[in-house]
Amino acid sequence: NVIVAHSDEVRVYNNDYRGVDSATDVLSFPALDITDGDFDKASENTADAFDLESGELLLGDIVINIDRVYSQAEEYGHSVLREFAFLITHSLYHLCGYDHMNEADAAVMEAKQERTLQSLDITRD
């Protein structure tokens, strides 16, 4: 699921679910406990992560701060499409168990994000 919200709404989500009283650009709420994209090591209780009608795996929820999409696109000098796609890609990798808490993990996640955006021809231009 992807929710597009304004800064004030994102601040509420961030405070309610993470205890951080500020708006961020994107929030990720994983449905599974996955590490580094290794779905084989997902938690045993995955039944709730499947859509009963389609049988599709639901990775979790993404909340995009639309105000930040516009301001960061301007700040970084690229299109709104590129910023929106970056935040979705960034969040999807979080839902797949990637993180950027240290330099090594950040480098892996950033490389994956960049490859994904390049494969979609969504660049900083």
Tab-separated table of C-alpha atoms in Angstrom:
chain	number	residue	atom	x	y	z
A	1	ASN	CA	0.000	0.000	0.000
A	2	VAL	CA	1.159	3.528	-0.769
A	3	ILE	CA	-0.308	6.498	1.073
A	4	VAL	CA	0.444	9.993	-0.167
A	5	ALA	CA	0.053	12.495	2.659
A	6	HIS	CA	0.964	16.044	3.631
A	7	SER	CA	3.639	16.889	6.202
A	8	ASP	CA	1.207	17.292	9.094
A	9	GLU	CA	-0.234	13.810	8.479
A	10	VAL	CA	3.213	12.249	8.098
A	11	ARG	CA	4.235	13.841	11.373
A	12	VAL	CA	1.305	12.113	13.100
A	13	TYR	CA	2.246	8.716	11.584
A	14	ASN	CA	5.883	9.219	12.547
A	15	ASN	CA	4.961	10.181	16.107
A	16	ASP	CA	2.355	7.441	16.566
A	17	TYR	CA	4.420	4.583	15.152
A	18	ARG	CA	8.028	5.618	15.743
A	19	GLY	CA	7.795	8.085	18.623
A	20	VAL	CA	9.441	10.794	16.500
A	21	ASP	CA	7.527	14.070	16.559
A	22	SER	CA	8.540	15.394	13.138
A	23	ALA	CA	7.622	14.970	9.509
A	24	THR	CA	9.958	12.912	7.341
A	25	ASP	CA	9.960	12.388	3.597
A	26	VAL	CA	8.921	8.721	3.624
A	27	LEU	CA	7.929	6.052	6.118
A	28	SER	CA	8.086	2.298	5.604
A	29	PHE	CA	6.052	-0.238	7.550
A	30	PRO	CA	7.234	-3.771	6.664
A	31	ALA	CA	4.770	-6.648	6.820
A	32	LEU	CA	7.545	-9.222	7.150
A	33	ASP	CA	10.773	-9.522	9.072
A	34	ILE	CA	13.199	-9.722	6.130
A	35	THR	CA	16.931	-9.009	6.167
A	36	ASP	CA	18.819	-7.834	3.073
A	37	GLY	CA	16.209	-9.128	0.638
A	38	ASP	CA	16.471	-12.703	1.875
A	39	PHE	CA	12.856	-13.872	1.796
A	40	ASP	CA	13.905	-17.416	2.729
A	41	LYS	CA	14.719	-16.140	6.210
A	42	ALA	CA	11.424	-14.282	6.626
A	43	SER	CA	9.602	-14.891	9.857
A	44	GLU	CA	7.646	-18.132	10.033
A	45	ASN	CA	4.309	-16.331	10.387
A	46	THR	CA	3.826	-15.046	6.839
A	47	ALA	CA	0.168	-15.973	6.356
A	48	ASP	CA	-1.002	-12.434	7.144
A	49	ALA	CA	1.326	-11.022	4.497
A	50	PHE	CA	-0.557	-12.608	1.581
A	51	ASP	CA	-3.587	-11.102	-0.092
A	52	LEU	CA	-6.249	-13.815	0.189
A	53	GLU	CA	-7.872	-12.927	-3.145
A	54	SER	CA	-4.794	-12.599	-5.355
A	55	GLY	CA	-2.278	-14.696	-3.425
A	56	GLU	CA	0.240	-11.853	-3.785
A	57	LEU	CA	2.806	-11.158	-1.102
A	58	LEU	CA	2.178	-7.811	0.589
A	59	LEU	CA	5.499	-6.269	1.570
A	60	GLY	CA	3.990	-3.562	3.764
A	61	ASP	CA	2.942	0.059	3.687
A	62	ILE	CA	4.645	3.207	2.419
A	63	VAL	CA	3.730	6.743	3.433
A	64	ILE	CA	5.071	9.421	1.075
A	65	ASN	CA	5.220	13.059	2.183
A	66	ILE	CA	4.054	14.891	-0.947
A	67	ASP	CA	5.213	18.245	0.433
A	68	ARG	CA	8.745	16.864	0.728
A	69	VAL	CA	8.547	15.360	-2.766
A	70	TYR	CA	8.138	18.844	-4.212
A	71	SER	CA	10.587	20.636	-1.901
A	72	GLN	CA	13.322	17.996	-2.254
A	73	ALA	CA	12.938	17.867	-6.040
A	74	GLU	CA	13.576	21.593	-6.100
A	75	GLU	CA	16.379	21.386	-3.545
A	76	TYR	CA	18.193	18.585	-5.411
A	77	GLY	CA	17.512	20.065	-8.845
A	78	HIS	CA	15.668	17.158	-10.389
A	79	SER	CA	12.093	16.397	-11.404
A	80	VAL	CA	9.184	15.676	-9.102
A	81	LEU	CA	8.865	12.313	-10.857
A	82	ARG	CA	12.468	11.464	-9.996
A	83	GLU	CA	12.012	12.421	-6.330
A	84	PHE	CA	8.740	10.501	-6.028
A	85	ALA	CA	10.291	7.441	-7.714
A	86	PHE	CA	13.375	7.689	-5.488
A	87	LEU	CA	11.283	7.747	-2.297
A	88	ILE	CA	9.168	4.794	-3.462
A	89	THR	CA	12.309	2.846	-4.402
A	90	HIS	CA	14.017	3.751	-1.122
A	91	SER	CA	10.989	2.619	0.856
A	92	LEU	CA	10.577	-0.604	-1.124
A	93	TYR	CA	14.145	-1.575	-0.257
A	94	HIS	CA	13.340	-0.925	3.405
A	95	LEU	CA	10.321	-3.232	3.048
A	96	CYS	CA	12.712	-5.859	1.655
A	97	GLY	CA	14.929	-5.600	4.721
A	98	TYR	CA	17.644	-3.207	3.569
A	99	ASP	CA	18.790	-0.316	5.721
A	100	HIS	CA	21.365	2.454	5.863
A	101	MET	CA	22.336	2.523	9.524
A	102	ASN	CA	26.054	2.128	8.751
A	103	GLU	CA	28.251	3.027	5.772
A	104	ALA	CA	28.481	-0.491	4.354
A	105	ASP	CA	24.724	-1.072	4.468
A	106	ALA	CA	24.073	2.413	3.072
A	107	ALA	CA	26.389	1.741	0.123
A	108	VAL	CA	24.562	-1.504	-0.717
A	109	MET	CA	21.128	0.115	-0.467
A	110	GLU	CA	22.150	3.209	-2.442
A	111	ALA	CA	23.617	1.096	-5.257
A	112	LYS	CA	20.440	-0.961	-5.487
A	113	GLN	CA	18.278	2.178	-5.519
A	114	GLU	CA	20.380	3.758	-8.253
A	115	ARG	CA	20.314	0.610	-10.419
A	116	THR	CA	16.544	0.402	-10.055
A	117	LEU	CA	15.995	4.035	-11.016
A	118	GLN	CA	18.419	3.755	-13.949
A	119	SER	CA	16.651	0.627	-15.204
A	120	LEU	CA	13.427	2.682	-15.233
A	121	ASP	CA	15.266	5.554	-16.957
A	122	ILE	CA	14.398	7.872	-14.088
A	123	THR	CA	17.534	9.896	-13.597
A	124	ARG	CA	18.510	13.124	-11.870
A	125	ASP	CA	18.384	15.045	-15.152
